[in-house]
Amino acid sequence: MTTQTTAIASVHPRGLTSGGVPRSRRSTPRRFFARLPIRILIAVLLIVEIYPMLWMFLGSFKTQSEFLNDPFWALPKTWSLDNYVEVFDSGFGHYIVNSIIVVFPSLALILLFGVAAGFALEVMVWKGRGTVLLLFLAGIMVPTQMILLPLFTIYFRTGLTGTYWPLILTYVATGLPLTVFMMATFFRSVPREIFEASTLDGASILRSFWAVGLPLVRNAIFTVGLVQFFFLWNDLLIALTFTNSDALRTIQVGLLNFTGQYGAVQYGPTFAAIAVNVLGTLLLYLFLNQQVMKGLTAGSVKG
Amino acid sequence: MDRVLGDKRAIFVLLGPALLVYSLVMLVPILWSLGYTVFDGNPIVGFTFNGLGNFTKFFQDPAAWSAIWFTIRYALVLTILQVGTGFGLSLLYVFWLKKASSTIRTIVFFPVVLPTVAVALLFQRLFEAAPTTGPVNSLLNVFGIPSVDWFGTPDASFWIIILMDLWRSMGFYAVLLYAGLLDIPEEMLESARLDGAGGWKLVRTIVLPLSLPVLLSSLIFSINGTLKVFDTIIALTNGGPGNATTPLTLYMFQTSFTYGEYGYGSTIALMLTILCLLFTVFIFRSTRRDITKG
C-alpha cells in the first residue's frame, strides 16, 4: 500500500508538464540517418494506433457486398448513413439513454460522497481515521467478482431487480474507494493552515468544507469525475450481471449483444454501432486529453 | 481548534453516506461471499452446507486448473509486455522526441479511453479469416502467406488477446513511466554523460535503477489489473475455442450465472482474490531484495 501511495503522490503533482531533457546541441550530417530508425518506429507506431480507428470509421459507411467483395483498403462507394439508421432502428438509442440514466446519477453520488469522505478522513482529526481509510483501500484490491453473487441475492430479495437501482448502487459503491483515496491525496496537498484559519474566523467545519475545501479541490474533483466517467461508461461486468432485460441494457451490453442478433455478421451496422459506441469517449478525449491522461494515470491503482 | 476539526457530528455527516453505501454494497457482500464458499446451491433452490467441499472440488476441477493456468500466463505475459513496451516508449518520449513528444503521447494513449467491447469487436474484424478477409490476413496474403484462422486455435487466440490488450494499454504505461522519468534530476544524467555513459549504458546504469520505484508500482498495477481480465475476453473470444482462453473471472461468471452454482462461484472468486494478493506480495518481496542487493 505504501508504494501505491508514493507512486500516486509522485505522479500527481508533477502532472504531465511537457518538459524533458534539453537536447545536446551536436549536429552532424549523419544525424538524419542516425535518426532514421526512430522515424520509422514512430511512423509504424502512429499507423498501428490510428489505422484501426480509420478503418472502422470508413467501414461504417460500406454496404454488406462491399465488405464481402472489395479489398479492405477500398473506400466506401457512397457516404450513406443507412448503417447508422439501422443501428438506431435496432434500439441502440435506447441503450445510450440507459447508460446516461445510470452513469450520471452514479457519478454525482460518487463525487459528493467521495469528496466529503476524503475531507473527513484527511482534514479532520479523529481516532480511527487511518483504519477507515485502509478499509476503503481494501475495496480497490478486491475483484468485483467477490461482491456480485451476494448483491444479486440482495437486489432480488429487496425487489430492486428489474430497475436501474442495482446498477446505480453498485456503481457508487465500487467507485467510492478510488475516489475517497484520490480525494484524500488531494486534500493532503492543501496546507492545513487554511482550514485552521477559517476555523479561527468562526466558520463551522461543514462551512469550511463547503466554502473553503471544495473550491480548493475543484480541479481535482473534475479530474476524478472524468476518470470515474470512463470506468462507469465502459463498464461491462456489472452491467452484464444486473441487466436482466433488453429494456435495461447499457451501451456496452447492447454492443456486446449487437452482433448476436443476426445469423451472419452484418458488417456495416456492426461498424456503425462500434463507431457510435466509441464516439462519446473519443470526443471527450479529443477536448480534454491532458486532464484525462493525468487523471487516469493517477487512478492507475484500479488496474 | 481540535474541537472543531474533531466535531463528531460533522464527521458523521461527511463520512456517513460514503461509509454506509460502501459497507452495505461492498463490505457486507464480501463477507457474505466468504460465507457462500461453504455452501452449495443458489437462492432459488436453497442452500445446503457443504463444508470445504467447494475447495476440494476446485482443486480437482480440470476446468478450474485450466482457468488458473490461463489467468497466470495471460497476466505474466501481458504485464511484462505492457510495462516493457511502456518503458520503451517513455524512453523514446524523454530521450529522442523530447519536447515534441506531446502529440505522440496523446495519440498512443487514446485507446485507453475506448470501450473494451468496441475494441474487441473491431479486432475480431481486423483478424477475420472468413467470410471476408480482414486487413491482417490480407497483408499476409500479399506476402504469399495463406490466411490464418486466428480465433480457431488456443495459441493464436491467446496472442490476439495479448496483442489487443497491449494495443490498448501501452500508451497508458508509457505516460505513467514518463512521469517517473521526468523526476530524474537532469544534473545526474548530465554528469553521467560527462563520464562517458551514453545510450544503453546510460539507461542501464542511471535511468533504470532510478525509475525502479515507479516500475515496481507499474508492475503491481498491471498484475492486479490483468489477473482480473474479463471484458476483453468475453467480447473477443468468449473463452474459446472450447475453454482454452477462459480466465478465472469468466469461469466464475459462467459457473454462477449459467449454472447457478453460487457456492462454487464464490469459491472461484475467493481464489482469484488470493491470487491477486499473492502476486502483489511476491512482486513486493522480490524487488525489495534486489534493491538491498544493489
XYZ file of C-alpha atoms in Angstrom:
597
model
C 0.000 0.000 0.000
C 2.766 2.449 0.833
C 4.273 2.110 -2.608
C 0.963 2.842 -4.221
C 0.621 5.938 -2.115
C 4.018 7.272 -3.046
C 3.538 6.397 -6.697
C 0.377 8.403 -6.838
C 1.887 11.262 -4.921
C 4.763 11.353 -7.351
C 2.589 11.193 -10.434
C 0.046 13.735 -9.366
C 1.923 16.901 -8.505
C 4.366 16.741 -11.397
C 1.481 16.070 -13.707
C 2.269 15.788 -17.357
C 4.100 19.009 -17.826
C 5.773 18.734 -21.175
C 9.322 19.069 -20.042
C 12.151 16.712 -20.731
C 15.806 16.810 -21.229
C 17.227 19.663 -23.284
C 18.753 18.266 -26.433
C 22.511 18.229 -26.718
C 23.493 20.678 -29.397
C 25.521 18.350 -31.547
C 24.571 18.447 -35.193
C 26.262 16.299 -37.798
C 25.338 15.447 -41.394
C 24.891 11.850 -40.310
C 22.242 12.948 -37.900
C 19.364 12.412 -40.338
C 20.380 8.817 -40.984
C 21.115 8.189 -37.343
C 17.558 9.198 -36.554
C 16.011 7.231 -39.409
C 15.199 4.078 -37.391
C 13.435 6.222 -34.805
C 11.443 7.968 -37.518
C 10.352 4.635 -38.972
C 9.460 3.381 -35.494
C 7.287 6.423 -34.880
C 5.611 6.107 -38.263
C 4.756 2.456 -37.555
C 3.509 3.404 -34.089
C 1.179 6.040 -35.493
C -0.185 3.707 -38.178
C -0.828 0.971 -35.617
C -2.657 3.383 -33.329
C -4.693 5.328 -35.866
C -5.401 2.941 -38.734
C -7.852 0.605 -36.922
C -9.988 3.610 -35.975
C -9.900 4.985 -39.509
C -10.779 1.575 -40.949
C -13.697 1.259 -38.536
C -14.970 4.715 -39.421
C -14.768 4.099 -43.189
C -16.316 0.662 -42.752
C -19.352 2.145 -41.092
C -20.359 3.576 -44.485
C -19.845 0.427 -46.532
C -22.537 -1.979 -47.677
C -22.505 -5.697 -46.978
C -21.453 -6.508 -50.556
C -18.578 -4.025 -50.386
C -17.310 -5.880 -47.318
C -17.641 -9.273 -48.975
C -16.274 -8.386 -52.422
C -13.883 -5.437 -52.136
C -10.433 -5.470 -50.511
C -10.244 -3.984 -47.021
C -8.491 -0.805 -48.143
C -11.247 0.184 -50.578
C -13.010 3.420 -49.701
C -16.804 3.342 -49.324
C -18.542 3.965 -52.664
C -21.167 6.233 -51.152
C -21.280 8.116 -47.881
C -24.742 6.894 -46.986
C -25.930 6.871 -43.388
C -28.014 3.703 -43.873
C -25.892 1.699 -41.435
C -26.342 4.303 -38.726
C -30.087 4.401 -39.348
C -30.194 0.634 -38.933
C -28.202 0.813 -35.699
C -30.641 3.257 -34.151
C -33.644 1.350 -35.530
C -32.448 -1.727 -33.647
C -32.757 0.122 -30.332
C -29.223 1.399 -29.836
C -30.525 4.846 -28.918
C -32.334 3.252 -26.002
C -29.100 1.676 -24.740
C -27.417 5.077 -24.847
C -30.291 6.604 -22.866
C -29.996 3.768 -20.297
C -26.280 4.412 -19.911
C -26.912 8.119 -19.382
C -29.672 7.428 -16.824
C -27.368 5.123 -14.869
C -23.947 6.743 -15.224
C -24.628 10.398 -14.418
C -26.559 9.984 -11.147
C -23.934 7.429 -10.059
C -21.184 9.877 -10.938
C -22.838 12.695 -8.968
C -23.249 10.498 -5.881
C -19.708 9.117 -6.110
C -18.253 12.616 -6.235
C -20.488 14.049 -3.493
C -19.933 11.163 -1.056
C -16.314 10.609 -2.038
C -15.186 14.225 -1.663
C -16.957 14.573 1.679
C -15.418 11.339 2.940
C -11.978 12.335 1.678
C -12.288 15.610 3.607
C -13.438 13.859 6.794
C -10.594 11.353 6.541
C -7.778 13.746 5.676
C -8.536 17.196 7.056
C -10.457 16.349 10.206
C -8.706 14.904 13.231
C -10.180 11.868 14.945
C -9.245 8.455 16.211
C -9.542 5.600 13.771
C -9.431 7.617 10.548
C -6.386 5.664 9.364
C -8.288 2.410 9.788
C -11.292 3.695 7.848
C -9.039 4.884 5.014
C -7.441 1.421 4.887
C -10.914 -0.110 4.807
C -11.692 1.938 1.690
C -8.332 0.995 0.156
C -9.122 -2.697 0.543
C -12.016 -2.134 -1.837
C -9.601 -1.262 -4.655
C -7.794 -4.597 -4.390
C -10.774 -6.940 -4.120
C -12.066 -8.149 -7.506
C -15.660 -7.171 -8.305
C -16.464 -10.868 -8.699
C -16.397 -11.139 -4.898
C -19.494 -8.986 -4.468
C -21.618 -9.979 -7.467
C -23.383 -13.036 -6.065
C -24.447 -11.610 -2.671
C -25.573 -8.406 -4.407
C -27.580 -10.430 -6.885
C -29.346 -12.087 -3.945
C -29.854 -8.782 -2.097
C -31.306 -6.982 -5.107
C -33.538 -9.953 -5.864
C -34.870 -10.156 -2.301
C -35.479 -6.414 -1.992
C -37.276 -6.320 -5.318
C -34.764 -3.922 -6.902
C -34.031 -6.356 -9.745
C -35.501 -5.033 -12.974
C -34.877 -1.368 -12.101
C -31.912 0.945 -12.588
C -31.087 0.846 -8.855
C -28.853 -2.258 -8.803
C -26.577 -0.622 -11.364
C -26.540 2.780 -9.667
C -25.928 1.376 -6.165
C -23.179 -0.972 -7.333
C -21.507 1.763 -9.375
C -21.499 4.164 -6.433
C -20.058 1.566 -4.054
C -17.363 0.340 -6.447
C -16.462 3.901 -7.448
C -16.051 5.154 -3.886
C -12.744 3.511 -2.834
C -10.706 5.102 -5.614
C -12.498 8.457 -5.267
C -12.040 8.600 -1.493
C -8.408 7.627 -1.865
C -7.691 10.200 -4.592
C -9.578 12.975 -2.800
C -7.724 12.250 0.437
C -4.475 12.568 -1.536
C -5.579 15.903 -2.985
C -6.692 17.276 0.381
C -3.309 16.243 1.799
C -1.626 18.730 -0.558
C -3.784 21.603 0.762
C -1.971 23.381 3.630
C -3.729 22.678 6.922
C -3.334 26.325 7.940
C -6.074 27.279 5.507
C -8.654 25.239 7.381
C -7.287 26.303 10.755
C -7.587 29.921 9.670
C -11.172 29.520 8.522
C -11.955 27.812 11.834
C -10.400 30.710 13.758
C -12.572 33.063 11.715
C -15.521 31.284 13.228
C -16.601 29.035 10.374
C -18.104 25.699 11.338
C -16.317 22.700 9.876
C -19.164 21.981 7.459
C -18.927 25.563 6.244
C -15.132 25.228 5.888
C -15.704 22.148 3.789
C -18.276 23.793 1.572
C -16.830 27.284 1.206
C -13.081 26.645 1.512
C -12.305 22.968 0.886
C -14.490 22.360 -2.162
C -13.304 25.357 -4.218
C -9.683 24.439 -3.456
C -10.021 20.948 -4.901
C -12.347 21.920 -7.754
C -9.881 20.827 -10.436
C -9.226 17.571 -8.625
C -12.945 16.827 -8.478
C -13.163 17.416 -12.206
C -10.244 15.043 -12.833
C -11.645 12.314 -10.590
C -15.041 12.771 -12.214
C -13.526 12.253 -15.658
C -11.749 9.090 -14.522
C -14.880 7.662 -12.933
C -16.912 8.560 -16.004
C -14.666 6.392 -18.166
C -14.816 3.495 -15.704
C -18.613 3.625 -15.468
C -19.334 4.296 -19.128
C -17.031 1.467 -20.249
C -18.109 -0.991 -17.540
C -19.216 -4.374 -18.783
C -19.073 -6.789 -15.828
C -21.543 -5.045 -13.504
C -23.867 -4.028 -16.320
C -23.902 -7.579 -17.666
C -24.708 -9.022 -14.238
C -27.548 -6.712 -13.261
C -29.325 -6.019 -16.553
C -31.744 -8.895 -16.883
C -33.802 -7.468 -19.724
C -33.235 -5.734 -23.028
C -35.015 -2.660 -21.639
C -32.223 -2.077 -19.076
C -29.184 -2.758 -21.251
C -26.423 -0.180 -21.184
C -24.479 0.834 -24.273
C -21.708 -1.746 -23.659
C -24.063 -4.675 -23.055
C -26.078 -3.572 -26.071
C -22.984 -3.578 -28.269
C -21.875 -6.975 -26.946
C -25.227 -8.446 -27.969
C -25.435 -6.466 -31.185
C -23.759 -8.991 -33.448
C -25.761 -11.798 -31.906
C -28.996 -10.580 -33.397
C -28.255 -11.758 -36.896
C -27.289 -15.126 -38.294
C -24.449 -13.791 -40.384
C -22.450 -10.759 -39.289
C -23.895 -7.548 -40.713
C -20.621 -5.716 -41.208
C -21.858 -2.218 -41.966
C -24.251 -1.940 -38.995
C -21.681 -3.551 -36.669
C -19.076 -0.988 -37.659
C -21.583 1.819 -37.298
C -22.524 0.541 -33.826
C -18.851 0.458 -32.833
C -18.439 3.992 -34.185
C -21.439 5.250 -32.188
C -20.138 3.475 -29.084
C -16.642 4.914 -29.411
C -17.713 8.435 -30.395
C -18.579 9.714 -26.905
C -15.324 8.815 -25.182
C -13.297 9.763 -28.250
C -14.780 13.277 -28.404
C -14.246 13.740 -24.692
C -10.632 12.692 -25.123
C -10.198 14.990 -28.101
C -11.037 18.038 -25.992
C -9.747 17.054 -22.577
C -6.860 14.706 -23.331
C -4.392 16.294 -20.904
C -6.776 16.038 -17.943
C -7.806 12.516 -18.962
C -4.197 11.330 -19.138
C -3.360 12.944 -15.828
C -6.418 11.540 -14.125
C -6.275 8.004 -15.458
C -2.593 7.580 -14.617
C -3.206 8.976 -11.126
C -6.032 6.475 -10.748
C -3.957 3.582 -12.013
C -4.286 1.681 -8.735
C -7.565 0.442 -10.082
C -5.700 -1.580 -12.663
C -9.339 24.071 17.178
C -9.303 20.333 17.773
C -12.861 20.623 18.969
C -13.934 21.970 15.576
C -11.727 19.733 13.432
C -12.815 16.763 15.511
C -16.529 17.648 15.524
C -18.236 14.236 15.752
C -21.458 15.425 14.180
C -19.657 16.896 11.171
C -17.611 13.710 10.704
C -20.836 11.742 10.755
C -22.461 13.996 8.173
C -19.445 13.990 5.836
C -18.304 10.389 6.159
C -21.652 8.724 6.896
C -23.167 8.422 3.411
C -19.979 7.100 1.809
C -19.293 4.631 4.600
C -22.908 3.436 4.623
C -23.100 2.723 0.885
C -19.602 1.240 0.860
C -20.334 -1.053 3.798
C -23.697 -2.244 2.528
C -22.727 -2.779 -1.094
C -19.053 -3.793 -0.765
C -18.008 -4.910 2.735
C -21.119 -6.875 3.667
C -21.224 -8.707 0.293
C -17.515 -9.561 0.586
C -18.136 -11.268 3.950
C -21.371 -12.771 2.619
C -19.469 -14.168 -0.338
C -16.969 -15.781 2.068
C -19.964 -17.435 3.727
C -21.218 -18.764 0.389
C -17.979 -20.712 -0.125
C -19.032 -23.378 2.406
C -22.490 -23.825 0.877
C -23.911 -25.456 -2.199
C -26.825 -24.160 -4.264
C -28.385 -20.788 -5.094
C -31.152 -18.507 -3.797
C -33.828 -20.198 -5.925
C -33.251 -23.851 -4.949
C -31.900 -23.049 -1.480
C -28.525 -23.695 0.125
C -27.081 -26.804 1.738
C -23.988 -26.832 3.947
C -21.033 -28.303 2.101
C -18.074 -27.767 4.416
C -14.847 -27.497 2.461
C -16.415 -29.404 -0.435
C -16.175 -26.452 -2.828
C -12.450 -26.127 -2.172
C -11.712 -29.817 -2.790
C -13.870 -29.590 -5.903
C -11.894 -26.554 -7.049
C -8.530 -28.264 -6.745
C -9.771 -31.389 -8.559
C -11.586 -29.480 -11.316
C -9.621 -29.569 -14.602
C -11.568 -26.542 -15.894
C -10.510 -24.575 -12.793
C -6.854 -25.500 -13.278
C -7.079 -24.561 -16.926
C -8.565 -21.191 -15.892
C -5.835 -20.602 -13.280
C -3.137 -21.510 -15.778
C -4.610 -19.238 -18.423
C -5.044 -16.361 -15.954
C -1.445 -16.571 -14.739
C 0.017 -16.991 -18.210
C -2.009 -14.078 -19.552
C -1.206 -11.838 -16.569
C 2.529 -12.541 -16.642
C 2.947 -12.194 -20.410
C 0.834 -9.049 -20.634
C 2.411 -7.440 -17.567
C 5.915 -7.952 -18.916
C 4.929 -6.755 -22.384
C 2.909 -3.722 -21.355
C 5.338 -2.449 -18.725
C 8.266 -3.250 -21.043
C 6.714 -1.553 -24.074
C 5.563 1.313 -21.879
C 9.089 1.797 -20.571
C 10.495 1.668 -24.088
C 8.004 4.280 -25.244
C 8.694 6.508 -22.247
C 12.425 6.401 -23.050
C 11.520 7.329 -26.614
C 9.474 10.286 -25.348
C 12.108 11.598 -22.958
C 15.367 10.996 -24.811
C 14.512 11.128 -28.513
C 11.316 13.052 -29.025
C 11.842 15.400 -26.083
C 9.606 18.466 -26.320
C 7.921 17.194 -29.478
C 6.582 14.125 -27.715
C 3.311 15.662 -26.532
C 1.287 14.825 -29.665
C 2.668 11.286 -29.934
C 1.976 10.712 -26.228
C -1.612 11.805 -26.681
C -2.163 9.623 -29.764
C -0.586 6.493 -28.299
C -2.596 6.959 -25.107
C -6.025 7.277 -26.733
C -7.048 3.564 -26.984
C -7.159 3.511 -23.168
C -10.379 5.508 -23.170
C -12.147 3.343 -25.752
C -14.761 0.842 -24.521
C -13.273 -2.655 -24.492
C -16.286 -4.184 -26.209
C -15.900 -1.834 -29.161
C -12.178 -2.538 -29.474
C -12.781 -6.288 -29.229
C -15.394 -6.264 -31.996
C -13.003 -4.225 -34.114
C -10.145 -6.679 -33.523
C -12.401 -9.598 -34.474
C -12.841 -7.913 -37.842
C -9.171 -6.935 -38.166
C -8.094 -10.557 -37.762
C -11.014 -12.131 -39.594
C -10.287 -15.016 -41.985
C -13.721 -15.830 -43.415
C -16.156 -14.933 -44.938
C -14.286 -11.695 -45.542
C -10.526 -11.377 -45.333
C -9.580 -8.851 -42.672
C -6.669 -6.421 -43.023
C -4.192 -8.642 -41.164
C -4.853 -11.707 -43.279
C -4.917 -9.554 -46.429
C -1.441 -8.314 -45.555
C -0.259 -11.889 -45.034
C -1.748 -12.827 -48.410
C 0.262 -10.068 -50.071
C 3.422 -11.803 -48.859
C 2.118 -15.126 -50.110
C 1.155 -16.466 -46.690
C -2.298 -18.072 -46.580
C -4.930 -16.643 -44.234
C -4.747 -17.789 -40.622
C -7.872 -18.598 -38.617
C -6.694 -16.578 -35.620
C -9.604 -17.486 -33.355
C -9.564 -21.169 -34.255
C -6.587 -22.301 -32.183
C -5.853 -21.697 -28.476
C -2.360 -20.323 -29.107
C -3.334 -17.864 -31.818
C -6.335 -16.687 -29.752
C -4.074 -16.173 -26.752
C -1.741 -13.937 -28.710
C -4.563 -11.937 -30.275
C -5.909 -11.261 -26.788
C -2.442 -10.188 -25.643
C -1.958 -8.051 -28.744
C -5.272 -6.291 -28.305
C -4.678 -5.505 -24.649
C -1.152 -4.358 -25.423
C -2.569 -2.031 -28.075
C -4.998 -0.661 -25.530
C -2.630 -0.254 -22.610
C 0.895 0.525 -23.798
C 0.241 4.251 -24.125
C -1.079 4.274 -20.582
C 2.049 2.697 -19.099
C 4.180 4.925 -21.302
C 2.633 8.044 -19.724
C 2.818 6.569 -16.226
C 6.523 5.764 -16.587
C 7.208 9.002 -18.479
C 6.097 10.953 -15.404
C 8.583 8.880 -13.399
C 11.439 9.558 -15.818
C 10.851 13.304 -15.605
C 11.633 13.058 -11.894
C 15.232 12.015 -12.588
C 17.416 15.049 -11.900
C 18.944 16.475 -15.048
C 22.333 17.030 -13.330
C 22.604 13.318 -12.694
C 22.121 12.473 -16.369
C 24.497 15.256 -17.392
C 27.280 14.104 -15.084
C 26.856 10.527 -16.298
C 27.147 11.790 -19.874
C 30.344 13.656 -18.988
C 31.663 10.416 -17.534
C 31.187 8.921 -20.974
C 27.974 6.988 -20.386
C 25.649 7.215 -23.355
C 22.845 5.305 -24.994
C 22.087 1.944 -23.433
C 24.779 2.322 -20.808
C 23.116 5.468 -19.540
C 19.746 3.748 -19.481
C 21.104 0.670 -17.715
C 23.220 2.364 -15.085
C 21.281 5.541 -14.320
C 17.758 5.574 -15.733
C 16.714 2.019 -14.906
C 17.805 1.993 -11.250
C 16.298 5.422 -10.655
C 12.947 4.519 -12.195
C 12.755 1.263 -10.246
C 10.129 2.549 -7.759
C 7.725 3.668 -10.483
C 8.437 0.484 -12.461
C 7.573 -1.505 -9.362
C 4.250 0.240 -8.893
C 3.518 -0.209 -12.614
C 4.124 -3.933 -12.234
C 1.764 -4.119 -9.278
C -0.979 -2.128 -11.033
C -0.520 -4.213 -14.131
C -0.609 -7.616 -12.472
C -3.653 -6.662 -10.408
C -5.459 -5.439 -13.494
C -4.512 -8.329 -15.754
C -5.392 -11.058 -13.233
C -8.910 -9.590 -13.248
C -9.254 -9.592 -17.060
C -12.884 -10.033 -18.118
C -14.189 -7.525 -20.677
C -11.544 -8.239 -23.290
C -12.074 -11.970 -23.227
C -15.850 -12.115 -23.073
C -16.065 -9.737 -26.017
C -13.173 -11.098 -28.103
C -13.218 -14.901 -27.755
C -15.865 -15.588 -25.082
C -13.356 -18.025 -23.576
C -12.979 -20.093 -26.723
C -12.065 -22.114 -28.614
C -13.513 -24.594 -26.134
C -12.453 -23.152 -22.784
C -8.875 -22.503 -23.889
C -8.969 -18.774 -23.176
C -11.260 -18.812 -20.128
C -9.743 -16.908 -17.167
C -10.921 -17.323 -13.565
C -13.193 -14.270 -13.802
C -15.116 -15.660 -16.757
C -15.197 -19.173 -15.279
C -16.659 -17.698 -12.093
C -19.240 -15.781 -14.129
C -20.303 -18.854 -16.088
C -20.410 -21.102 -13.022
C -22.523 -18.620 -11.113
C -24.914 -17.279 -13.693
C -25.128 -20.005 -16.325
C -25.119 -22.986 -13.947
C -26.438 -21.226 -10.818
C -23.722 -22.633 -8.542
C -23.340 -19.730 -6.106
C -21.194 -21.638 -3.613
C -18.673 -22.770 -6.178
C -18.747 -19.393 -7.921
C -17.855 -17.640 -4.659
C -15.033 -20.124 -4.107
C -13.573 -19.252 -7.512
C -13.908 -15.530 -6.731
C -12.077 -16.037 -3.431
C -9.290 -17.939 -5.192
C -8.924 -15.031 -7.617
C -8.655 -12.582 -4.714
C -5.986 -14.752 -3.075
C -4.110 -14.947 -6.380
C -4.065 -11.132 -6.658
C -2.736 -10.817 -3.093
C -0.061 -13.481 -3.637
C 1.260 -11.816 -6.772
C 1.311 -8.363 -5.190
C 3.220 -9.643 -2.171
C 5.564 -11.629 -4.409
C 6.475 -8.621 -6.582
C 6.949 -6.518 -3.463
C 9.263 -9.077 -1.863
C 11.377 -9.885 -4.898
C 12.037 -6.259 -5.830
C 12.786 -5.295 -2.241
C 15.537 -7.904 -2.179
C 17.028 -6.551 -5.411
C 17.129 -3.011 -4.075
C 19.024 -4.039 -0.946
C 21.454 -6.044 -3.034
C 22.241 -3.182 -5.422
